Short mmCIF file of C-alpha atoms in Angstrom, two decimals:
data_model
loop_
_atom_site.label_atom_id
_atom_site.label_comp_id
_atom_site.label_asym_id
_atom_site.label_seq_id
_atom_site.Cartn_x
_atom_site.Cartn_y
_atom_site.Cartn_z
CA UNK A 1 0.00 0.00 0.00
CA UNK A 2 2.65 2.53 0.77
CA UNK A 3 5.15 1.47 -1.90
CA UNK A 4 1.60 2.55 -3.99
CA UNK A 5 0.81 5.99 -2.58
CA UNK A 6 4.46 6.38 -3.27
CA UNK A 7 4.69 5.29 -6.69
CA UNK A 8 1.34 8.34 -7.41
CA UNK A 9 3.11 11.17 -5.80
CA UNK A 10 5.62 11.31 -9.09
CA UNK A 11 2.83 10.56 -11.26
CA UNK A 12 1.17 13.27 -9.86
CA UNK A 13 3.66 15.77 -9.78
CA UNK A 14 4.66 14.86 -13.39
CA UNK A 15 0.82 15.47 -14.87
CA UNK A 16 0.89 18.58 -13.10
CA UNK A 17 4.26 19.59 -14.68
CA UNK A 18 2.67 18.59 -17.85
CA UNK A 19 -0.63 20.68 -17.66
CA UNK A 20 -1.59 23.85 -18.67
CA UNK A 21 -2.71 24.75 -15.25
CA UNK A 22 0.32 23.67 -13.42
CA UNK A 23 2.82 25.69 -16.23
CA UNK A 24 0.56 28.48 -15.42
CA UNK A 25 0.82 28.33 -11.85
CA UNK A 26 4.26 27.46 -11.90
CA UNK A 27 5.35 30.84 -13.79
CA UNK A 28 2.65 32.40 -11.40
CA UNK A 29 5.02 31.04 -8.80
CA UNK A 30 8.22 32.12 -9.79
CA UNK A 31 6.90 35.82 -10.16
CA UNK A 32 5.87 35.86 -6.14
CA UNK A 33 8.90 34.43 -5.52
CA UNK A 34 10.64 37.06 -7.09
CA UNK A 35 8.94 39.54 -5.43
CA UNK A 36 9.33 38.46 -2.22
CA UNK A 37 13.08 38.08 -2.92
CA UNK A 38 12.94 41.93 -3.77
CA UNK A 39 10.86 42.70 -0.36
CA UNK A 40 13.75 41.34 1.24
CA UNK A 41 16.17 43.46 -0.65
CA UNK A 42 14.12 46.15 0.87
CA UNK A 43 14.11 45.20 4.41
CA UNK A 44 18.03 43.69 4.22
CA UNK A 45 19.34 47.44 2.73
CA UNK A 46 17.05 49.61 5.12
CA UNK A 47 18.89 48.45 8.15
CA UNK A 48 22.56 48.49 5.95
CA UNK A 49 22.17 51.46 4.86
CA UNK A 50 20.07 53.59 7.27
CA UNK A 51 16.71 55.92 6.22
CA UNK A 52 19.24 58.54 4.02
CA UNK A 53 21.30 55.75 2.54
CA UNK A 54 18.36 53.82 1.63
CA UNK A 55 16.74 56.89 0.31
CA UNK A 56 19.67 57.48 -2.72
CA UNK A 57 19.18 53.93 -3.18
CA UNK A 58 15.74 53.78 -3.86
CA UNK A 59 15.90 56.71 -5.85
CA UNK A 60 18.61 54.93 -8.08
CA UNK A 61 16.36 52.09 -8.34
CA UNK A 62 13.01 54.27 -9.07
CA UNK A 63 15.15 55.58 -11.85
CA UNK A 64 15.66 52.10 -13.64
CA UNK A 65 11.71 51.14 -12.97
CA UNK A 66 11.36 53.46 -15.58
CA UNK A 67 13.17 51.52 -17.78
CA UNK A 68 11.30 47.94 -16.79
CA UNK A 69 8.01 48.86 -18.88
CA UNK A 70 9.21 47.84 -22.33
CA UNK A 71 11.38 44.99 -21.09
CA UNK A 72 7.94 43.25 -20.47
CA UNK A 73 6.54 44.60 -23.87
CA UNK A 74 9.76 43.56 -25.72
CA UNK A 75 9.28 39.86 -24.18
CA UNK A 76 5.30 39.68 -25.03
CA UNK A 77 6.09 40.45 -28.69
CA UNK A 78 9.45 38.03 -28.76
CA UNK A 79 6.88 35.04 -27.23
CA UNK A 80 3.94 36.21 -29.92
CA UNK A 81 6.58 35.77 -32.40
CA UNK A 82 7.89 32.75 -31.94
CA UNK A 83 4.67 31.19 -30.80
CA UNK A 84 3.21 31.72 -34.07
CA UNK A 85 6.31 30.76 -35.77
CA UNK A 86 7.40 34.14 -36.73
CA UNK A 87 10.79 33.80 -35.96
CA UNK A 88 11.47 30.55 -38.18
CA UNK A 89 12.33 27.12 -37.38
CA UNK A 90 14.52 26.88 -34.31
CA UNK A 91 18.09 27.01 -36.35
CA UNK A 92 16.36 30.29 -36.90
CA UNK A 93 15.45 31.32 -34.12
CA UNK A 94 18.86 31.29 -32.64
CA UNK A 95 20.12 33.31 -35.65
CA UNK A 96 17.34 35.83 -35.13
CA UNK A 97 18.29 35.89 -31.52
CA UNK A 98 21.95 36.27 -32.02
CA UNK A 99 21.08 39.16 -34.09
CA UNK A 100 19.31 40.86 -31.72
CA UNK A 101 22.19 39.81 -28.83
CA UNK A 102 24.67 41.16 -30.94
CA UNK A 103 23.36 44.81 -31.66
CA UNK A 104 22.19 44.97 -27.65
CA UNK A 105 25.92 43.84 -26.48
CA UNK A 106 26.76 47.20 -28.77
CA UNK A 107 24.80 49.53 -27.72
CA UNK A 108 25.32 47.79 -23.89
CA UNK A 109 29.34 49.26 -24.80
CA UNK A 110 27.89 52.87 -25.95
CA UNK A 111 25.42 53.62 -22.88
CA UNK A 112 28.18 52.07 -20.53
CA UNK A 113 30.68 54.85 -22.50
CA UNK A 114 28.42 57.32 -22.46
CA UNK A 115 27.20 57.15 -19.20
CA UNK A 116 30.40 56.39 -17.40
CA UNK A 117 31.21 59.77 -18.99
CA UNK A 118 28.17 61.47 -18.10
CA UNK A 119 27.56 59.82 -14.47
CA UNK A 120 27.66 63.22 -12.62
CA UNK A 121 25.03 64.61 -14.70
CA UNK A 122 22.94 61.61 -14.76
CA UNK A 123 23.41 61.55 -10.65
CA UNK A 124 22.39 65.61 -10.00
CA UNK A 125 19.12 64.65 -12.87
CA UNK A 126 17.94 61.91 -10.46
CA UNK A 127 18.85 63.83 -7.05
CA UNK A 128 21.91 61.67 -6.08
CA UNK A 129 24.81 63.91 -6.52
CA UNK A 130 26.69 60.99 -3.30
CA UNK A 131 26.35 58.25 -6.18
CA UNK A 132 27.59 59.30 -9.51
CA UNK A 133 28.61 55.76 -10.22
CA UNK A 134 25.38 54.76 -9.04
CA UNK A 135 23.49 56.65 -11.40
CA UNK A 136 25.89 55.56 -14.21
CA UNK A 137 24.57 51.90 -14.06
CA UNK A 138 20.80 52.71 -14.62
CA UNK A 139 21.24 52.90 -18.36
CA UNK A 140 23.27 49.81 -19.40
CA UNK A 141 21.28 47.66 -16.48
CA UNK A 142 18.43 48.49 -18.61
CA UNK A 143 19.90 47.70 -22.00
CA UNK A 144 20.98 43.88 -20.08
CA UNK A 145 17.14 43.94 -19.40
CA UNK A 146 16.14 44.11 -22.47
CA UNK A 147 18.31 40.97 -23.70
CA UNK A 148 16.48 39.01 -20.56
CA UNK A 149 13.14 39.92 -22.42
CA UNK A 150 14.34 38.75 -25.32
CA UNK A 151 15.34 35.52 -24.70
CA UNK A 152 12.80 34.71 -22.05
CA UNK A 153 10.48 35.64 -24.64
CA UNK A 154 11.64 33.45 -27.09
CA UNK A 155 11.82 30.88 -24.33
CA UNK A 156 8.29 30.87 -24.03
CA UNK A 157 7.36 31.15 -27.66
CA UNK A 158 8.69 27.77 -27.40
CA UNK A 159 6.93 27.07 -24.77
CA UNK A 160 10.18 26.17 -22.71
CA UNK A 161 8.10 27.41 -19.33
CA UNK A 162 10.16 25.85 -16.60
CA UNK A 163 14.24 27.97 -17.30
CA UNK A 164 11.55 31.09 -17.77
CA UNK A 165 10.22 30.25 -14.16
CA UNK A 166 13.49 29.16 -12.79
CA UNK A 167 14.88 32.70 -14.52
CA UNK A 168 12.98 34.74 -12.48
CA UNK A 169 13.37 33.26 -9.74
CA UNK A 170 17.27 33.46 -10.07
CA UNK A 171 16.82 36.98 -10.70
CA UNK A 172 15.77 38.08 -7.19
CA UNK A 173 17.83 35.82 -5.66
CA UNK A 174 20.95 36.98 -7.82
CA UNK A 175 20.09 40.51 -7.22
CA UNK A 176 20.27 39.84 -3.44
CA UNK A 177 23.35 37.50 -2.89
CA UNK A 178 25.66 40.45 -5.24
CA UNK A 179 24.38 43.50 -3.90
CA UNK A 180 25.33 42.09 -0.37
CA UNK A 181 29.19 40.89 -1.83
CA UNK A 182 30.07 44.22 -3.37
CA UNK A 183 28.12 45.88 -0.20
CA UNK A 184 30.26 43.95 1.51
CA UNK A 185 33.19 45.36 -0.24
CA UNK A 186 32.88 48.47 0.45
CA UNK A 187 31.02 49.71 -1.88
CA UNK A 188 27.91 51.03 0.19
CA UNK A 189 24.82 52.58 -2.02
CA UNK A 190 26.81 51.54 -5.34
CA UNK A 191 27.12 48.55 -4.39
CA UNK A 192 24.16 47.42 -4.15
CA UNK A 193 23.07 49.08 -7.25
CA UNK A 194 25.91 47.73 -9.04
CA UNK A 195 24.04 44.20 -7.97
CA UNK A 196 21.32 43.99 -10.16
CA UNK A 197 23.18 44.02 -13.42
CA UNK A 198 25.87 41.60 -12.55
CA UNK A 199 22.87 39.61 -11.67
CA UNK A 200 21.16 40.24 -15.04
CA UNK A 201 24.69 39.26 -17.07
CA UNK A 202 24.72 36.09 -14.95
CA UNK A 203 21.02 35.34 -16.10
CA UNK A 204 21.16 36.36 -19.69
CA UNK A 205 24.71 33.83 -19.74
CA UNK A 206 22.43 31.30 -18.18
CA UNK A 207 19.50 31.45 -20.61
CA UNK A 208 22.29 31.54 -23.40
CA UNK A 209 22.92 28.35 -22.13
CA UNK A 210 19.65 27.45 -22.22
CA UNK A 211 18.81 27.95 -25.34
CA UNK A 212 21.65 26.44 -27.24
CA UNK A 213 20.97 23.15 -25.38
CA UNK A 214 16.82 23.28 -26.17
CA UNK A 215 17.24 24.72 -29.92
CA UNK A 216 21.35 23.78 -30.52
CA UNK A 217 23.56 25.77 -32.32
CA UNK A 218 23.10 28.43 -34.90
CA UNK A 219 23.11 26.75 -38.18
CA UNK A 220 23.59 29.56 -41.19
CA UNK A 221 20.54 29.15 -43.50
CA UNK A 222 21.33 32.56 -45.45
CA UNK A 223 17.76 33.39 -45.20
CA UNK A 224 16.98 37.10 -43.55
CA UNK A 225 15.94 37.18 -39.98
CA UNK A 226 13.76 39.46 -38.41
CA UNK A 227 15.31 42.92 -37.00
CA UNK A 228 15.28 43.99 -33.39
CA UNK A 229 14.17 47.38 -34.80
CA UNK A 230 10.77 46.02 -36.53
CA UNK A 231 10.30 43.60 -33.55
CA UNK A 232 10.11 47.02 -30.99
CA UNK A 233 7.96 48.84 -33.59
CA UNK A 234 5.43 46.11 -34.16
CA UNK A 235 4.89 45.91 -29.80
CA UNK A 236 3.67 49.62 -29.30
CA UNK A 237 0.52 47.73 -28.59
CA UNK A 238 1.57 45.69 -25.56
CA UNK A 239 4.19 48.46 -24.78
CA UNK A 240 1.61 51.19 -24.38
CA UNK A 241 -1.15 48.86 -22.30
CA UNK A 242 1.44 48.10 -20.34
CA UNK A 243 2.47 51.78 -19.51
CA UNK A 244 -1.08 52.40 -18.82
CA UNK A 245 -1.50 49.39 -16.60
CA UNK A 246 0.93 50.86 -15.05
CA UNK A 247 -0.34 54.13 -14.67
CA UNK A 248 -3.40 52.61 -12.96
CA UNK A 249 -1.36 50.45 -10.34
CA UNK A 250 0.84 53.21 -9.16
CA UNK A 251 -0.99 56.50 -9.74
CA UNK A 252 -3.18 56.73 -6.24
CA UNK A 253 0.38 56.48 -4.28
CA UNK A 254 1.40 59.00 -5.99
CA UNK A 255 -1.87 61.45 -5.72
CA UNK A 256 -2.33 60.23 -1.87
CA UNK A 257 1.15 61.91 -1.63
CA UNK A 258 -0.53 65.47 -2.03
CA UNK A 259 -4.40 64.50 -0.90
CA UNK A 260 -3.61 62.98 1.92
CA UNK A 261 -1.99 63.77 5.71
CA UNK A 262 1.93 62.47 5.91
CA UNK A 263 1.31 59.84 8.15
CA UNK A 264 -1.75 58.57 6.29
CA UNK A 265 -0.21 58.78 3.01
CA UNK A 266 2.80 56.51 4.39
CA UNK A 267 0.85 54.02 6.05
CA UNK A 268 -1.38 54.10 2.48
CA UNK A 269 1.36 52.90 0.79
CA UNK A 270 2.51 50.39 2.50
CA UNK A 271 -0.90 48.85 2.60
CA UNK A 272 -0.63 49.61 -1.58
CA UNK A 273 2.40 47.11 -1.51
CA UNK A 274 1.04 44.67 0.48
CA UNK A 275 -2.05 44.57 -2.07
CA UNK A 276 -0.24 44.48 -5.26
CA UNK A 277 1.13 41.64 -4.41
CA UNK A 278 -1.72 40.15 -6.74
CA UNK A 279 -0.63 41.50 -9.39
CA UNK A 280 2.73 40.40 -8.85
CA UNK A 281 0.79 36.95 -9.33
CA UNK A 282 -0.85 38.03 -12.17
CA UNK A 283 2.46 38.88 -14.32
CA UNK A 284 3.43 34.89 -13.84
CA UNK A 285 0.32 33.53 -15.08
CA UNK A 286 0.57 36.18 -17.85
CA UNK A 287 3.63 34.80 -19.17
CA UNK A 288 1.99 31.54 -20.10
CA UNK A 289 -1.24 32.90 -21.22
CA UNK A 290 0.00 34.88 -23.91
CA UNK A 291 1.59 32.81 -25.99
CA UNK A 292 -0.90 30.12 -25.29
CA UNK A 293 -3.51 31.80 -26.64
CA UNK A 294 -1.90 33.15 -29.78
CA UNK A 295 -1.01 29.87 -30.56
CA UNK A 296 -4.70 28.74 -30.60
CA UNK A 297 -6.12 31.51 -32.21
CA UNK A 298 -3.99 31.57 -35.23
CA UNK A 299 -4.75 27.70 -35.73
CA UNK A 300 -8.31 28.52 -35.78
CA UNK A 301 -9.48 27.31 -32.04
CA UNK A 302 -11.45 28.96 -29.47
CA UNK A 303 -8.62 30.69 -27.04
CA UNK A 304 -11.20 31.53 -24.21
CA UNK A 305 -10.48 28.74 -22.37
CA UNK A 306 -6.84 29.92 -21.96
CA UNK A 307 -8.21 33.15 -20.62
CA UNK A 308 -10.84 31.48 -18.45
CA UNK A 309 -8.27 29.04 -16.82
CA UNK A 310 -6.31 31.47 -16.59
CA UNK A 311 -8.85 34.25 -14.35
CA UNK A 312 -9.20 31.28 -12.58
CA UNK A 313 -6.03 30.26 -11.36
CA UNK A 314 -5.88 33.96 -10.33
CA UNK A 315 -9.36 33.56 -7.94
CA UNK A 316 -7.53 30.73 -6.67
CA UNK A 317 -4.57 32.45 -5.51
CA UNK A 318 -5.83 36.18 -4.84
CA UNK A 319 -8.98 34.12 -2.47
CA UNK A 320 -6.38 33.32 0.21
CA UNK A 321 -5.03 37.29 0.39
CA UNK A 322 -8.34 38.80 0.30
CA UNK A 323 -9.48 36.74 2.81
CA UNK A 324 -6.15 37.95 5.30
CA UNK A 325 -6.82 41.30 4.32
CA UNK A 326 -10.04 41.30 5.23
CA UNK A 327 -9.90 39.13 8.48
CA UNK A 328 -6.40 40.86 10.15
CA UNK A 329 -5.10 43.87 8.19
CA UNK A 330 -4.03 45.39 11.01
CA UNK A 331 -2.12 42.47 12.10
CA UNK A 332 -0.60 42.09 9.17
CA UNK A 333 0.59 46.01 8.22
CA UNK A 334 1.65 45.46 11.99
CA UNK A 335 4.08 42.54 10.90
CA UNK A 336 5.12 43.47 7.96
CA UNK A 337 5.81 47.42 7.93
CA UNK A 338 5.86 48.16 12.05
CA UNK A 339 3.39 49.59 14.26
CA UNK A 340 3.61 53.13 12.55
CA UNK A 341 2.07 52.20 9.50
CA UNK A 342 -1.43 50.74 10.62
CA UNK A 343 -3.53 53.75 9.70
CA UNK A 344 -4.94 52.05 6.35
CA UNK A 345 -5.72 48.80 8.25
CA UNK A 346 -9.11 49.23 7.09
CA UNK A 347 -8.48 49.91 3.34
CA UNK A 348 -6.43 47.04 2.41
CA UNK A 349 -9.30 44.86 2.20
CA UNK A 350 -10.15 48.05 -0.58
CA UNK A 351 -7.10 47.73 -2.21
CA UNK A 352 -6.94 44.15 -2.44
CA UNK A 353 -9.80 43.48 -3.98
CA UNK A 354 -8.86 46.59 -6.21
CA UNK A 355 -5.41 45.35 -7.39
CA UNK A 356 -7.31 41.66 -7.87
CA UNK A 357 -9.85 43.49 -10.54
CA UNK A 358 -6.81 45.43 -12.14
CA UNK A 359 -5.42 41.81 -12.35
CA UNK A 360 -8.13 40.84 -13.98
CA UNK A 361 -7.44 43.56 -16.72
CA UNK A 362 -3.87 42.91 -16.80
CA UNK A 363 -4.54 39.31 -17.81
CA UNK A 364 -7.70 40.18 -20.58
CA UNK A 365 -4.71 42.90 -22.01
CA UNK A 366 -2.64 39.79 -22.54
CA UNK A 367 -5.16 37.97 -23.98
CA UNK A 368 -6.33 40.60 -26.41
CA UNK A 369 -2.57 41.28 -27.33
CA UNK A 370 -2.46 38.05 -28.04
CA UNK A 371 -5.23 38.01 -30.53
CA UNK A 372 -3.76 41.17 -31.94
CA UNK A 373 -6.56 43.25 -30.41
CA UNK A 374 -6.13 47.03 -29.96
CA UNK A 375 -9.25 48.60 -28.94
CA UNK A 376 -8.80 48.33 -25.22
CA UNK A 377 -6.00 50.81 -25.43
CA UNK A 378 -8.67 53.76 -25.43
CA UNK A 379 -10.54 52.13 -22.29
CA UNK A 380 -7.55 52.02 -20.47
CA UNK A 381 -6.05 55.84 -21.80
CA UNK A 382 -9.89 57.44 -20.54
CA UNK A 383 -9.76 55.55 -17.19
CA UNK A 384 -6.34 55.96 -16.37
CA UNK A 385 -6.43 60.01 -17.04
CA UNK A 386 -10.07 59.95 -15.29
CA UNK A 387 -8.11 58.49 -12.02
CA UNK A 388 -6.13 61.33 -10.71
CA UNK A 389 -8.95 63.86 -11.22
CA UNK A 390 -11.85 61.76 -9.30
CA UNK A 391 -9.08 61.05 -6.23
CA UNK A 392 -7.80 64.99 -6.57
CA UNK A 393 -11.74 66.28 -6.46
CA UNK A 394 -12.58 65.74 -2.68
CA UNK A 395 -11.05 65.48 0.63
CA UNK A 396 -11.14 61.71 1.47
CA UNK A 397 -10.28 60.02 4.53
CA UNK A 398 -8.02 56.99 3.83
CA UNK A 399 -10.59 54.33 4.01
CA UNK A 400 -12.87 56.52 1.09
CA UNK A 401 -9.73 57.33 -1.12
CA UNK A 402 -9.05 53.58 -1.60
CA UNK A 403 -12.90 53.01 -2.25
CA UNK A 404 -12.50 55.15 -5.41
CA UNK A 405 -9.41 53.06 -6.15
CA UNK A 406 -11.73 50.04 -6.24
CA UNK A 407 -14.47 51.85 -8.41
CA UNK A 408 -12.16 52.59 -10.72
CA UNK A 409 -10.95 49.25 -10.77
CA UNK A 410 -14.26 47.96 -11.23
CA UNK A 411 -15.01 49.81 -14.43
CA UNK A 412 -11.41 49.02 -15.54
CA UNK A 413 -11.67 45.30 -14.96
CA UNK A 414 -15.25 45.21 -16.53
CA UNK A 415 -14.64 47.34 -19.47
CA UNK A 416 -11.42 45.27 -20.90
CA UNK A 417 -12.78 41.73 -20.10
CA UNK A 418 -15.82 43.12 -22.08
CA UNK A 419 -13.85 43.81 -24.67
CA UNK A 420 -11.90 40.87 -24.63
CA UNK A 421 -14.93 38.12 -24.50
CA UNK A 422 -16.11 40.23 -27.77
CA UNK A 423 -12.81 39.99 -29.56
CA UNK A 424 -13.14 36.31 -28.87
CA UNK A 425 -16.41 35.62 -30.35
CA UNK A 426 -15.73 37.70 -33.23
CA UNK A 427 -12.61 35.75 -34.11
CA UNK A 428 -14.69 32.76 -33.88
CA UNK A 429 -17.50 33.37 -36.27
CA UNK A 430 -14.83 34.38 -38.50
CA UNK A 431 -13.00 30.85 -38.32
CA UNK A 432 -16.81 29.42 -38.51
#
C-alpha cells in the first residue's frame, strides 16, 4: 500500500508539470517568488544602509523602474513571435536571436561609454549627486534587461516554461546574494546598485545556455531574420497597455502623496504594496497565457479557455489574500511594515480586492494582445487620465480614497474583459 501511494506522488507531480494549469501556476510562482526576494532586498538594505542611505538607493532604483516597462513589452512580442512561428524554425530562431544579442551587447558598450562619462550629470538629474557611479549603471542595467526579455520571450514562444520560471526566480535571488558581496566590499549605495546588473549578465549567460541546449547551435541558412528594430515597432501595442497598466497600479500612491496627511499617506502605501502583491501573481500567469492563446487563435481554435483558466487560477490564488486582508489587516501592516504604518488597516481589504480586478485587466490585455486586439488601449487611456482627477476632487479620509481606487478598478476590470470576450467571439465566427 505505501510502496503505492508512493509510486502516485511522481505521477502526480509529473501530470501537473505537464498541464496547462500547473505551467501556469508554476510561472505564477516564480513571479511571487521574485517579489518576495525583492521585499527582502528592501528590508536587508534599510537596516545596511540607514533611512538617508536607503533613500539614494531607492531613488537609483526608481530611476531604472522606468526603464522595466518595455522589457515586459519587448518579451510579449518576442513570445507572440515565436509562438506563431514568426521567428522561423529553431536554427532560426537562434540566428534571429543572435542578431538581436549582438546589436544589444553594442549599444550595452555605448550607454556604458556614455554614461560612465556622463555619471555626474545623470546623478544631479535623479537627485543623487553621493552616487555618480550609481546613477551611471541605470542605463546599461536596462539595455541587459532588455536581452532578458528577449530571450525569455523566445523561451516561451517555445513554450520552454520551466528555465523562464526558474529565470525569475534566479533573478531576485541573484540581485540579493551580489548587492550584499560588493556591499560587503565596500562599496555602500553603489554597491548594491551595481548588484542587479551583474545579476542580469549572470542570467542572460544562463539562458544563453539554455537555449543552445533546447534549440542547438546556430546553423547559417542565409535566409533574412527578423530585426530587433521592426520587432520594438510592431509591440507599441503591448508596450503602451502596459504603460497604462501601469499608470493605474501606481498612480493613487502618488496622488495620496498630495491628498492625503503624511502619516496617512505613508501608512497608504505600505498597505498599496502589500495589495499588489496580486498583481505580482498576475504577471506569472501572464507569461503563459500569452503565448498560449496566440497559438490557438492563429490555428483557428477557441482561445477563451486559456483566458478562463487562466482568471481562474488567479481567484484561486488572490482568495487566500483577500481573505487575510479582510480578516487581520491590522495584524498584518503590523508585521510586515511596524506599528507606525497601521492607519490604512481598514483599506487594504479596498485595495486588495482593487489590485485583484486590475489583475483581472492585466490578464484580458494579454489575452487581447495576443489576438492582436487594440481597442482596449482607449478604455484604459480614458480611465487611467479619469483616475487622478476623481481622487484629486474631494477630501477623502483613507478608508474613502481607496474606495475610489476600487471603483475605478471595477469599471477598468469590466470594461477590458468586455472587450476581450467580444474579440473572442468575433474571431470565432470568422473561423466558422
Amino acid at each position: 500500500m505505501t510502496r503505492t501511494i508512493g509510486a502516485q506522488r511522481p505521477r502526480l507531480r509529473d501530470a501537473l508539470r505537464r498541464s496547462e494549469s500547473g505551467k501556469a501556476a508554476g510561472l505564477a510562482a516564480a513571479t511571487l517568488v521574485n517579489n518576495g526576494v525583492q521585499l527582502i532586498f528592501t528590508v536587508v538594505f534599510t537596516r545596511l544602509l540607514g533611512a538617508t542611505g536607503y533613500g539614494t538607493l531607492a531613488a537609483l532604483i526608481s530611476a531604472f523602474l522606468i526603464l522595466l516597462v518595455a522589457g515586459p513589452s519587448v518579451q510579449v512580442a518576442a513570445a507572440r513571435e515565436a509562438a506563431l512561428d514568426r521567428l522561423g524554425h529553431p536554427e532560426m530562431v537562434r540566428a534571429t536571436l543572435r542578431a538581436w544579442t549582438h546589436r544589444l551587447l553594442f549599444a550595452l558598450l555605448v550607454v556604458s561609454a556614455a554614461s560612465a562619462l556622463f555619471r555626474t550629470q545623470i546623478a544631479a538629474a535623479i537627485g543623487v549627486d553621493e552616487a555618480p557611479w550609481g546613477a551611471a549603471v541605470i542605463l546599461p542595467t536596462g539595455v541587459l534587461w532588455m536581452l532578458i526579455s528577449l530571450q525569455r520571450g523566445a523561451l516561451q514562444g517555445l513554450r520552454a516554461y520551466a528555465p523562464v520560471g526558474s529565470s525569475i526566480v534566479l533573478e531576485g535571488v541573484g540581485r540579493l546574494v551580489c548587492a550584499l558581496i560588493l556591499f560587503a566590499f565596500g562599496l555602500g549605495v553603489t554597491g548594491a546598485m551595481l548588484g542587479t546588473p551583474l545579476a542580469f549578465l549572470l542570467v542572460a549567460i544562463g539562458l544563453e545556455v539554455v537555449l543552445h541546449r533546447r534549440v542547438g547551435p546556430i546553423v547559417d541558412t542565409g535566409a533574412s531574420v527578423r530585426s530587433l528594430r521592426g520587432l520594438i515597432g510592431d509591440g507599441w501595442v503591448p508596450i503602451l497597455g502596459l504603460f497604462l497598466l501601469a499608470a493605474l497600479q501606481n498612480m493613487d500612491v502618488i496622488v495620496a502623496k498630495h491628498r492625503l496627511p503624511a502619516d496617512a499617506a505613508g501608512s497608504y502605501a505600505a498597505a498599496a504594496v502589500a495589495a499588489k502583491s496580486i498583481v505580482w501573481v498576475a504577471i506569472g500567469i501572464g507569461l503563459h497565457l500569452l503565448p498560449e492563446a496566440a497559438r490557438r487563435s492563429s490555428a483557428g481554435l477557441d482561445p477563451r479557455p486559456v483566458l478562463l483558466r487562466a482568471l481562474a487560477i488567479l481567484v484561486a490564488l488572490a482568495a487566500p489574500a483577500l481573505l487575510i486582508f479582510a480578516a487581520a489587516p491590522d495584524l498584518l501592516l503590523r508585521l510586515a511594515f511596524g506599528p507606525d504604518l497601521t492607519l490604512a488597516a481598514d483599506a487594504l481589504i479596498f485595495l486588495g480586492a482593487a489590485m485583484t480586478l486590475l489583475a483581472v485587466a492585466y490578464l484580458t490585455v494579454q489575452y487581447m494582445v495576443a489576438l492582436g486586439e487594440t481597442r482596449f488601449l482607449w478604455v484604459l487611456a480614458v480611465i487611467a487620465c479619469a483616475e487622478p482627477v476623481l481622487l484629486s476632487a474631494t477630501d477623502l479620509s483613507v478608508t474613502g480614497f481607496a474606495g475610489i481606487v476600487f471603483a475605478v478598478q471595477c469599471v477598468v476590470a469590466g470594461s477590458v474583459l468586455a472587450l476581450g470576450l467580444r474579440a473572442r467571439r468575433k474571431r470565432a465566427a470568422g473561423v466558422a
